[in-house]
Amino acid sequence: MSETIKRHNPGSAADALQGLGARRDRADGRLKIQGLARYAVDHPVDNLCHAVVVQSSIAEGEISHIDSEKARQMPGVLAVYTHESGLTIHPAATFASGGAAAQSFVPLQSPRVRWNGQHVALVVAETLEQAKAAAASIHIDYVTQPAIIHPDDPLAQPKTVEDLNVDWGDARQAIQQASVSISGIYTTPREYNLPIELHGCIADWRDGELTLWEPSQWVGGARSVVSQWMGIDIDKVRVLSPFTGGGFGSKGGIQPHSALACAASRALGRPVKLVLTRGQTFTGFGGRPRTHQQLTLAANSDGKLQAIVHESWNETAREDTHLEPCNSVTALMYAVPNFYSRHSLVPVNTVNPGWMRAPGENPSSWALEVAMDELAYALKLDPLELRLRNYAEEDPQANLPWSSRRLREAYSAGAQAFGWSQRPPEPGTLREGRQRIGWGMASGSYPVRRTPGEAGITLRQDGSLEVRSSGADIGTGTYTILAQTAADVLSVPSEQISVLLGDTNLPRAPVAGGSQLANLLTAAVYKTALKLREELITLALGSAESPLFGARREDVMLAEGQLRLFSQPGSSLSFTELLRVAGKETLEVQADTFPSDATQEDRDAADRTSSKMIPPTSGGFSAHSWSAIFVEVAVDEDFGTIRVRRIVGAFDSGRLYNPKLAESQWIGAMVMGIGQALLEEGLIDDDNGRVLNASLADYLVAVNADIPDMEVINVGEPDYQASALGGKAVGELGIVGVAAAISNAVFHATGKRIRDLPITLEKML
Ligand code: MCN
Ligand code: MOS
């Protein structure tokens, strides 16, 4: 169990406002600890009924008959819906096509079965127990057709994603001429997001309007998908998600079971609660797909990379697309004169895989950073030294300067804290009794994405301030940092500022995905707070009863929740007094970060689709966060068991809005990386595509006992090319590179190179 988590970032503790940069505790923390934060399915709703999903038991074919007579007669049962019930749900635009749905699949529209565990029936009853009992009594006959379960199946047909082709120089020829090259195949298994809060919702359809309590990383996207599913005007839908118990990507796009709840509520005229069981979440939506990467690195004897050739694929659903771009880090990490990469999709019978913390960057760094370690041994160079010799001073793919890249600083701070200079170069030389000890390192990166958004702030007569945005806080700290932002501008302690989030009635916001929300919403709140500040000053100068009446604008300052004059420190006016003398009940302002020529359509698109996400290479700079991860493992000589004994991560995420919360993000993501490296693996039955370990007992994630001493170091500095307030991406960065660093440490301990995740003990023997 972890004894220490070291944090190195002092923050601005003296700051009485607890504004940006302060290590303020989570604003929502107390509510969550006390059980007062209401999650989606906790909402008390009158006349509620309960729905239970039935999933298919074949991977490909058709339903020939569903025997639901018995279920319909059972106590409390209100309805059993199947593909024959006429419960209409229209497909919605997916992320792959610029929309906001995670899958194009909509349940119960045909007898066709595309994967094992697809939703094929829905039972609604007065109580959950009644619905469960009735669902268990349903019998389904299928006509089974040949399925493609594994991407290695000869019937599987890879499709190259042309948009992801990256070429410069002549990589194949350069490999021939280079003095050293290494080549390997690196794979990752299916992995699952598994947030503690299950995917469940309450749909309440009343008088043609639909209210949906839905755990979500993006209520705006969810609302647009729901309106498409139900074929109703978007203004008739309200989605609420004030608290979300984790998502890790799986709540970025609303998933098909929610369509069933909405449709059933419409049909029955009653609010419907539907919660997937933990087992059903493994096939109700997808996690990270299997990935496969063939990577060749070639270098000269001085350690300078000459060429990278990278060919990869990820599996996807047969009739849906999830892209896990495995070359996203490979093409920008190192200075290399010749580069070639291709990425393909391999359709198989699975639920469409989905976003899972750092889709693309995560597998990409897994392959690249293990390969770099292999190359270091081939060149007899220290792995860190090899990275420094190939340091990319600018983005080699985009040919653009970095907005900032404090990766050297990350390497040196991480190495120093870890004691890397003491590392013996030969594998297998460190040991403690029967434990072989190994040290490994890897780099990581994550892009800074940008989507415009809005915010609102209301000042009330009692002096209270409320910040409003529809953006989500999925456990990250959005509530806290938005209050901190407004505090800075308005000179009011952030604890006194309330924040409303996660409701489509609030100002437009993009998805809390792609680690973009903190930068985007702090910018929007900052602008809004500046606007409010200007309005307050205007009122103070223009209201005859104000002690500041007629003063010069430049003479006004805000301090301790008051307006004051520099020239006459005695003359002050509180916000409450100001509203009174100005004869106003409230003051409400809204501002946004859209370009000034943005149309209504542009604004709606940013809130409802994924089409407005601006890539990290816009504006003449390439903007990314960077990391260096150092790991010590102990491998038991007799049993092959691997323990991570310590881990140091040094990160450049630009300016930190709240160092305590950013560190918690990095730490949480590193924990997830340890699980990915050593434990996580979806086991699929090759005969029928069933997920064999669809439970938290059988699908192992890292728990407290797996977690060693951890240390996080911030090396970032404000980067105003990357974002308005100088921050870069945080949420996903910490997982990138962790599995590679662990695999590299395992090699250093044992001389055994594992290129296939997870690194389980049977692979060590
Ligand atoms: N932060 C900061 N300074 C910055 C940037 C961020 O202090 N310059 C801190 C803030 O507390 C902010 C948090 O880091 O709230 C995350 O910010 P950001 O990197 O912008 O990420 P998002 O707000 O967009 O959150 C989504 C991101 C993603 S994409 C996944 S996946 C993920 C993650 O966050 N899933 C999570 N972290 C998670 N944390 C929890 N507890 N649960 C999840 O499901
Ligand atoms: Mo995160 S996987 O981009 O929601």
PDB file of C-alpha atoms in Angstrom, residues 225-443:
ATOM      1  CA  VAL A 225     -27.992  12.776 -29.802  1.00  0.00           C
ATOM      2  CA  VAL A 226     -31.199  12.272 -27.808  1.00  0.00           C
ATOM      3  CA  SER A 227     -33.091  14.701 -30.035  1.00  0.00           C
ATOM      4  CA  GLN A 228     -31.883  12.767 -33.103  1.00  0.00           C
ATOM      5  CA  TRP A 229     -32.766   9.397 -31.554  1.00  0.00           C
ATOM      6  CA  MET A 230     -36.235  10.543 -30.614  1.00  0.00           C
ATOM      7  CA  GLY A 231     -36.831  12.644 -33.742  1.00  0.00           C
ATOM      8  CA  ILE A 232     -37.795  15.701 -31.713  1.00  0.00           C
ATOM      9  CA  ASP A 233     -36.669  19.282 -31.598  1.00  0.00           C
ATOM     10  CA  ILE A 234     -33.523  19.826 -29.560  1.00  0.00           C
ATOM     11  CA  ASP A 235     -35.307  22.494 -27.490  1.00  0.00           C
ATOM     12  CA  LYS A 236     -37.617  19.802 -26.172  1.00  0.00           C
ATOM     13  CA  VAL A 237     -34.736  17.930 -24.534  1.00  0.00           C
ATOM     14  CA  ARG A 238     -32.952  18.778 -21.309  1.00  0.00           C
ATOM     15  CA  VAL A 239     -30.013  16.711 -20.106  1.00  0.00           C
ATOM     16  CA  LEU A 240     -28.684  17.091 -16.572  1.00  0.00           C
ATOM     17  CA  SER A 241     -25.452  15.777 -15.135  1.00  0.00           C
ATOM     18  CA  PRO A 242     -24.327  17.883 -12.203  1.00  0.00           C
ATOM     19  CA  PHE A 243     -22.176  15.035 -10.850  1.00  0.00           C
ATOM     20  CA  THR A 244     -20.575  12.175 -12.700  1.00  0.00           C
ATOM     21  CA  GLY A 245     -18.824   9.329 -10.972  1.00  0.00           C
ATOM     22  CA  GLY A 246     -16.070   8.934 -13.520  1.00  0.00           C
ATOM     23  CA  GLY A 247     -16.234   8.114 -17.202  1.00  0.00           C
ATOM     24  CA  PHE A 248     -12.667   7.966 -18.519  1.00  0.00           C
ATOM     25  CA  GLY A 249     -14.098   8.549 -21.991  1.00  0.00           C
ATOM     26  CA  SER A 250     -17.101   6.209 -21.826  1.00  0.00           C
ATOM     27  CA  LYS A 251     -19.485   9.030 -20.910  1.00  0.00           C
ATOM     28  CA  GLY A 252     -18.193  11.363 -23.607  1.00  0.00           C
ATOM     29  CA  GLY A 253     -20.791  10.144 -26.055  1.00  0.00           C
ATOM     30  CA  ILE A 254     -24.179   9.012 -24.778  1.00  0.00           C
ATOM     31  CA  GLN A 255     -24.637   5.237 -25.151  1.00  0.00           C
ATOM     32  CA  PRO A 256     -27.549   3.287 -26.689  1.00  0.00           C
ATOM     33  CA  HIS A 257     -29.202   2.059 -23.469  1.00  0.00           C
ATOM     34  CA  SER A 258     -30.188   5.668 -22.785  1.00  0.00           C
ATOM     35  CA  ALA A 259     -32.131   5.642 -26.052  1.00  0.00           C
ATOM     36  CA  LEU A 260     -34.134   2.708 -24.691  1.00  0.00           C
ATOM     37  CA  ALA A 261     -34.975   4.586 -21.498  1.00  0.00           C
ATOM     38  CA  CYS A 262     -36.100   7.649 -23.471  1.00  0.00           C
ATOM     39  CA  ALA A 263     -38.200   5.612 -25.908  1.00  0.00           C
ATOM     40  CA  ALA A 264     -39.803   3.555 -23.120  1.00  0.00           C
ATOM     41  CA  SER A 265     -40.684   6.678 -21.159  1.00  0.00           C
ATOM     42  CA  ARG A 266     -42.347   8.116 -24.248  1.00  0.00           C
ATOM     43  CA  ALA A 267     -44.279   4.895 -24.875  1.00  0.00           C
ATOM     44  CA  LEU A 268     -45.393   4.408 -21.264  1.00  0.00           C
ATOM     45  CA  GLY A 269     -45.901   8.045 -20.318  1.00  0.00           C
ATOM     46  CA  ARG A 270     -43.918   7.460 -17.142  1.00  0.00           C
ATOM     47  CA  PRO A 271     -40.408   8.230 -15.981  1.00  0.00           C
ATOM     48  CA  VAL A 272     -38.111   5.253 -16.535  1.00  0.00           C
ATOM     49  CA  LYS A 273     -34.933   4.390 -14.691  1.00  0.00           C
ATOM     50  CA  LEU A 274     -32.480   2.124 -16.465  1.00  0.00           C
ATOM     51  CA  VAL A 275     -29.117   1.080 -15.055  1.00  0.00           C
ATOM     52  CA  LEU A 276     -26.835  -1.351 -16.875  1.00  0.00           C
ATOM     53  CA  THR A 277     -25.387  -4.003 -14.595  1.00  0.00           C
ATOM     54  CA  ARG A 278     -21.607  -4.003 -14.319  1.00  0.00           C
ATOM     55  CA  GLY A 279     -21.523  -7.057 -16.579  1.00  0.00           C
ATOM     56  CA  GLN A 280     -23.718  -5.371 -19.184  1.00  0.00           C
ATOM     57  CA  THR A 281     -21.394  -2.376 -19.361  1.00  0.00           C
ATOM     58  CA  PHE A 282     -18.725  -4.583 -20.968  1.00  0.00           C
ATOM     59  CA  THR A 283     -20.859  -4.916 -24.097  1.00  0.00           C
ATOM     60  CA  GLY A 284     -23.331  -2.021 -23.767  1.00  0.00           C
ATOM     61  CA  PHE A 285     -20.469   0.197 -24.918  1.00  0.00           C
ATOM     62  CA  GLY A 286     -16.877  -0.392 -25.814  1.00  0.00           C
ATOM     63  CA  GLY A 287     -13.586   0.418 -24.144  1.00  0.00           C
ATOM     64  CA  ARG A 288     -10.165   0.530 -25.722  1.00  0.00           C
ATOM     65  CA  PRO A 289      -9.949  -1.806 -28.723  1.00  0.00           C
ATOM     66  CA  ARG A 290      -7.259  -4.385 -29.275  1.00  0.00           C
ATOM     67  CA  THR A 291      -4.312  -2.733 -30.970  1.00  0.00           C
ATOM     68  CA  HIS A 292      -1.400  -4.177 -32.893  1.00  0.00           C
ATOM     69  CA  GLN A 293       1.676  -2.209 -33.917  1.00  0.00           C
ATOM     70  CA  GLN A 294       4.696  -3.191 -35.928  1.00  0.00           C
ATOM     71  CA  LEU A 295       7.433  -0.702 -35.334  1.00  0.00           C
ATOM     72  CA  THR A 296      10.954  -0.440 -36.724  1.00  0.00           C
ATOM     73  CA  LEU A 297      13.462   2.120 -35.469  1.00  0.00           C
ATOM     74  CA  ALA A 298      16.804   2.643 -37.160  1.00  0.00           C
ATOM     75  CA  ALA A 299      19.708   4.748 -35.928  1.00  0.00           C
ATOM     76  CA  ASN A 300      23.336   5.499 -36.606  1.00  0.00           C
ATOM     77  CA  SER A 301      25.977   4.444 -34.112  1.00  0.00           C
ATOM     78  CA  ASP A 302      25.963   7.938 -32.595  1.00  0.00           C
ATOM     79  CA  GLY A 303      22.427   7.197 -31.477  1.00  0.00           C
ATOM     80  CA  LYS A 304      20.722   9.528 -33.937  1.00  0.00           C
ATOM     81  CA  LEU A 305      17.460   8.115 -35.238  1.00  0.00           C
ATOM     82  CA  GLN A 306      17.448   7.748 -39.008  1.00  0.00           C
ATOM     83  CA  ALA A 307      14.063   6.228 -39.679  1.00  0.00           C
ATOM     84  CA  ILE A 308      10.787   5.100 -38.140  1.00  0.00           C
ATOM     85  CA  VAL A 309       8.437   2.695 -39.886  1.00  0.00           C
ATOM     86  CA  HIS A 310       5.177   2.145 -38.066  1.00  0.00           C
ATOM     87  CA  GLU A 311       2.260   0.008 -39.187  1.00  0.00           C
ATOM     88  CA  SER A 312      -0.666  -0.511 -36.880  1.00  0.00           C
ATOM     89  CA  TRP A 313      -4.293  -1.435 -36.595  1.00  0.00           C
ATOM     90  CA  ASN A 314      -7.105  -1.287 -34.104  1.00  0.00           C
ATOM     91  CA  GLU A 315     -10.186  -3.409 -34.120  1.00  0.00           C
ATOM     92  CA  THR A 316     -13.540  -1.731 -34.541  1.00  0.00           C
ATOM     93  CA  ALA A 317     -17.150  -2.834 -34.877  1.00  0.00           C
ATOM     94  CA  ARG A 318     -18.219  -4.355 -38.188  1.00  0.00           C
ATOM     95  CA  GLU A 319     -20.737  -1.619 -38.842  1.00  0.00           C
ATOM     96  CA  ASP A 320     -19.323   1.228 -36.812  1.00  0.00           C
ATOM     97  CA  THR A 321     -16.035   3.061 -36.491  1.00  0.00           C
ATOM     98  CA  HIS A 322     -13.793   3.716 -33.553  1.00  0.00           C
ATOM     99  CA  LEU A 323     -10.379   5.076 -34.383  1.00  0.00           C
ATOM    100  CA  GLU A 324      -7.450   4.497 -32.028  1.00  0.00           C
ATOM    101  CA  PRO A 325      -4.724   6.344 -33.950  1.00  0.00           C
ATOM    102  CA  CYS A 326      -1.650   4.412 -32.853  1.00  0.00           C
ATOM    103  CA  ASN A 327       0.773   6.753 -34.626  1.00  0.00           C
ATOM    104  CA  SER A 328      -0.277   9.907 -32.808  1.00  0.00           C
ATOM    105  CA  VAL A 329       2.808  10.102 -30.587  1.00  0.00           C
ATOM    106  CA  THR A 330       5.249   8.296 -32.891  1.00  0.00           C
ATOM    107  CA  ALA A 331       5.197  11.103 -35.416  1.00  0.00           C
ATOM    108  CA  LEU A 332       6.031  13.905 -33.012  1.00  0.00           C
ATOM    109  CA  MET A 333       8.190  12.675 -30.186  1.00  0.00           C
ATOM    110  CA  TYR A 334      11.642  12.514 -31.776  1.00  0.00           C
ATOM    111  CA  ALA A 335      13.636  14.292 -34.463  1.00  0.00           C
ATOM    112  CA  VAL A 336      13.835  11.756 -37.273  1.00  0.00           C
ATOM    113  CA  PRO A 337      14.626  12.511 -40.924  1.00  0.00           C
ATOM    114  CA  ASN A 338      12.653   9.628 -42.441  1.00  0.00           C
ATOM    115  CA  PHE A 339       9.206   8.521 -41.372  1.00  0.00           C
ATOM    116  CA  TYR A 340       6.502   6.212 -42.616  1.00  0.00           C
ATOM    117  CA  SER A 341       3.301   5.188 -40.892  1.00  0.00           C
ATOM    118  CA  ARG A 342       0.014   3.592 -41.790  1.00  0.00           C
ATOM    119  CA  HIS A 343      -2.933   2.796 -39.570  1.00  0.00           C
ATOM    120  CA  SER A 344      -5.822   0.451 -40.342  1.00  0.00           C
ATOM    121  CA  LEU A 345      -9.155  -0.498 -38.884  1.00  0.00           C
ATOM    122  CA  VAL A 346     -10.109  -4.145 -38.557  1.00  0.00           C
ATOM    123  CA  PRO A 347     -13.862  -4.688 -38.263  1.00  0.00           C
ATOM    124  CA  VAL A 348     -14.907  -7.566 -35.993  1.00  0.00           C
ATOM    125  CA  ASN A 349     -18.107  -8.588 -34.224  1.00  0.00           C
ATOM    126  CA  THR A 350     -17.868  -6.360 -31.191  1.00  0.00           C
ATOM    127  CA  VAL A 351     -19.690  -3.445 -29.673  1.00  0.00           C
ATOM    128  CA  ASN A 352     -18.058  -0.366 -31.111  1.00  0.00           C
ATOM    129  CA  PRO A 353     -14.960   0.348 -29.019  1.00  0.00           C
ATOM    130  CA  GLY A 354     -14.781   3.818 -27.550  1.00  0.00           C
ATOM    131  CA  TRP A 355     -12.694   6.502 -25.968  1.00  0.00           C
ATOM    132  CA  MET A 356     -10.620   5.409 -23.034  1.00  0.00           C
ATOM    133  CA  ARG A 357      -8.135   7.744 -21.374  1.00  0.00           C
ATOM    134  CA  ALA A 358      -5.772   8.941 -24.133  1.00  0.00           C
ATOM    135  CA  PRO A 359      -7.159   7.011 -27.103  1.00  0.00           C
ATOM    136  CA  GLY A 360      -4.308   6.865 -29.600  1.00  0.00           C
ATOM    137  CA  GLU A 361      -1.581   8.454 -27.489  1.00  0.00           C
ATOM    138  CA  ASN A 362      -1.774   5.610 -24.998  1.00  0.00           C
ATOM    139  CA  PRO A 363      -1.033   2.656 -27.326  1.00  0.00           C
ATOM    140  CA  SER A 364       1.196   4.832 -29.494  1.00  0.00           C
ATOM    141  CA  SER A 365       3.533   5.616 -26.607  1.00  0.00           C
ATOM    142  CA  TRP A 366       3.376   1.996 -25.467  1.00  0.00           C
ATOM    143  CA  ALA A 367       4.985   0.792 -28.692  1.00  0.00           C
ATOM    144  CA  LEU A 368       7.291   3.726 -29.321  1.00  0.00           C
ATOM    145  CA  GLU A 369       8.681   3.954 -25.817  1.00  0.00           C
ATOM    146  CA  VAL A 370       9.365   0.230 -25.483  1.00  0.00           C
ATOM    147  CA  ALA A 371      11.013   0.308 -28.908  1.00  0.00           C
ATOM    148  CA  MET A 372      13.203   3.243 -27.853  1.00  0.00           C
ATOM    149  CA  ASP A 373      14.326   1.205 -24.861  1.00  0.00           C
ATOM    150  CA  GLU A 374      15.218  -1.694 -27.162  1.00  0.00           C
ATOM    151  CA  LEU A 375      17.144   0.637 -29.411  1.00  0.00           C
ATOM    152  CA  ALA A 376      19.040   2.040 -26.423  1.00  0.00           C
ATOM    153  CA  TYR A 377      20.263  -1.462 -25.515  1.00  0.00           C
ATOM    154  CA  ALA A 378      21.166  -2.175 -29.143  1.00  0.00           C
ATOM    155  CA  LEU A 379      23.242   1.016 -29.159  1.00  0.00           C
ATOM    156  CA  LYS A 380      24.601   0.463 -25.640  1.00  0.00           C
ATOM    157  CA  LEU A 381      23.267   3.859 -24.653  1.00  0.00           C
ATOM    158  CA  ASP A 382      21.372   4.906 -21.563  1.00  0.00           C
ATOM    159  CA  PRO A 383      17.667   5.049 -22.517  1.00  0.00           C
ATOM    160  CA  LEU A 384      17.387   8.610 -21.255  1.00  0.00           C
ATOM    161  CA  GLU A 385      20.515   9.647 -23.148  1.00  0.00           C
ATOM    162  CA  LEU A 386      19.067   8.155 -26.353  1.00  0.00           C
ATOM    163  CA  ARG A 387      15.980  10.289 -25.925  1.00  0.00           C
ATOM    164  CA  LEU A 388      18.041  13.424 -25.363  1.00  0.00           C
ATOM    165  CA  ARG A 389      20.103  12.751 -28.489  1.00  0.00           C
ATOM    166  CA  ASN A 390      16.915  12.624 -30.520  1.00  0.00           C
ATOM    167  CA  TYR A 391      15.126  15.495 -28.830  1.00  0.00           C
ATOM    168  CA  ALA A 392      12.702  17.139 -31.253  1.00  0.00           C
ATOM    169  CA  GLU A 393      13.260  20.886 -31.075  1.00  0.00           C
ATOM    170  CA  GLU A 394      10.151  21.434 -33.153  1.00  0.00           C
ATOM    171  CA  ASP A 395       7.186  19.366 -34.293  1.00  0.00           C
ATOM    172  CA  PRO A 396       8.745  17.150 -36.989  1.00  0.00           C
ATOM    173  CA  GLN A 397       5.398  16.222 -38.501  1.00  0.00           C
ATOM    174  CA  ALA A 398       3.769  19.632 -38.689  1.00  0.00           C
ATOM    175  CA  ASN A 399       7.087  21.511 -39.098  1.00  0.00           C
ATOM    176  CA  LEU A 400       5.916  23.961 -36.488  1.00  0.00           C
ATOM    177  CA  PRO A 401       7.554  25.312 -33.358  1.00  0.00           C
ATOM    178  CA  TRP A 402       6.275  23.896 -30.104  1.00  0.00           C
ATOM    179  CA  SER A 403       4.128  26.298 -28.117  1.00  0.00           C
ATOM    180  CA  SER A 404       6.277  25.004 -25.242  1.00  0.00           C
ATOM    181  CA  ARG A 405       8.102  21.767 -24.595  1.00  0.00           C
ATOM    182  CA  ARG A 406       9.631  21.388 -21.173  1.00  0.00           C
ATOM    183  CA  LEU A 407      10.369  17.735 -21.756  1.00  0.00           C
ATOM    184  CA  ARG A 408      14.103  18.165 -21.083  1.00  0.00           C
ATOM    185  CA  GLU A 409      13.158  19.674 -17.747  1.00  0.00           C
ATOM    186  CA  ALA A 410      10.827  16.740 -17.129  1.00  0.00           C
ATOM    187  CA  TYR A 411      13.581  14.254 -17.924  1.00  0.00           C
ATOM    188  CA  SER A 412      16.057  15.916 -15.623  1.00  0.00           C
ATOM    189  CA  ALA A 413      13.672  16.567 -12.720  1.00  0.00           C
ATOM    190  CA  GLY A 414      12.287  13.029 -12.942  1.00  0.00           C
ATOM    191  CA  ALA A 415      15.717  11.441 -13.246  1.00  0.00           C
ATOM    192  CA  GLN A 416      17.008  13.441 -10.314  1.00  0.00           C
ATOM    193  CA  ALA A 417      14.099  12.575  -8.024  1.00  0.00           C
ATOM    194  CA  PHE A 418      14.322   8.922  -9.034  1.00  0.00           C
ATOM    195  CA  GLY A 419      18.102   8.633  -8.803  1.00  0.00           C
ATOM    196  CA  TRP A 420      18.384   7.475 -12.413  1.00  0.00           C
ATOM    197  CA  SER A 421      22.116   8.232 -12.574  1.00  0.00           C
ATOM    198  CA  GLN A 422      22.702   5.279 -10.208  1.00  0.00           C
ATOM    199  CA  ARG A 423      21.208   2.832 -12.691  1.00  0.00           C
ATOM    200  CA  PRO A 424      23.548   0.042 -13.755  1.00  0.00           C
ATOM    201  CA  PRO A 425      23.297  -0.348 -17.538  1.00  0.00           C
ATOM    202  CA  GLU A 426      23.203  -4.167 -17.645  1.00  0.00           C
ATOM    203  CA  PRO A 427      19.826  -5.904 -17.207  1.00  0.00           C
ATOM    204  CA  GLY A 428      19.573  -8.360 -14.340  1.00  0.00           C
ATOM    205  CA  THR A 429      22.179  -6.757 -12.127  1.00  0.00           C
ATOM    206  CA  LEU A 430      19.990  -5.315  -9.366  1.00  0.00           C
ATOM    207  CA  ARG A 431      18.510  -7.714  -6.865  1.00  0.00           C
ATOM    208  CA  GLU A 432      17.267  -7.983  -3.297  1.00  0.00           C
ATOM    209  CA  GLY A 433      17.181 -11.616  -2.192  1.00  0.00           C
ATOM    210  CA  ARG A 434      14.840 -13.467  -4.564  1.00  0.00           C
ATOM    211  CA  GLN A 435      13.562 -10.197  -6.028  1.00  0.00           C
ATOM    212  CA  ARG A 436      15.054  -8.927  -9.243  1.00  0.00           C
ATOM    213  CA  ILE A 437      14.929  -5.148  -9.348  1.00  0.00           C
ATOM    214  CA  GLY A 438      14.660  -3.109 -12.530  1.00  0.00           C
ATOM    215  CA  TRP A 439      14.516   0.548 -13.468  1.00  0.00           C
ATOM    216  CA  GLY A 440      12.787   1.796 -16.583  1.00  0.00           C
ATOM    217  CA  MET A 441      11.625   5.065 -18.031  1.00  0.00           C
ATOM    218  CA  ALA A 442       9.450   6.384 -20.843  1.00  0.00           C
ATOM    219  CA  SER A 443       8.104   9.643 -22.217  1.00  0.00           C
TER     220      SER A 443
END
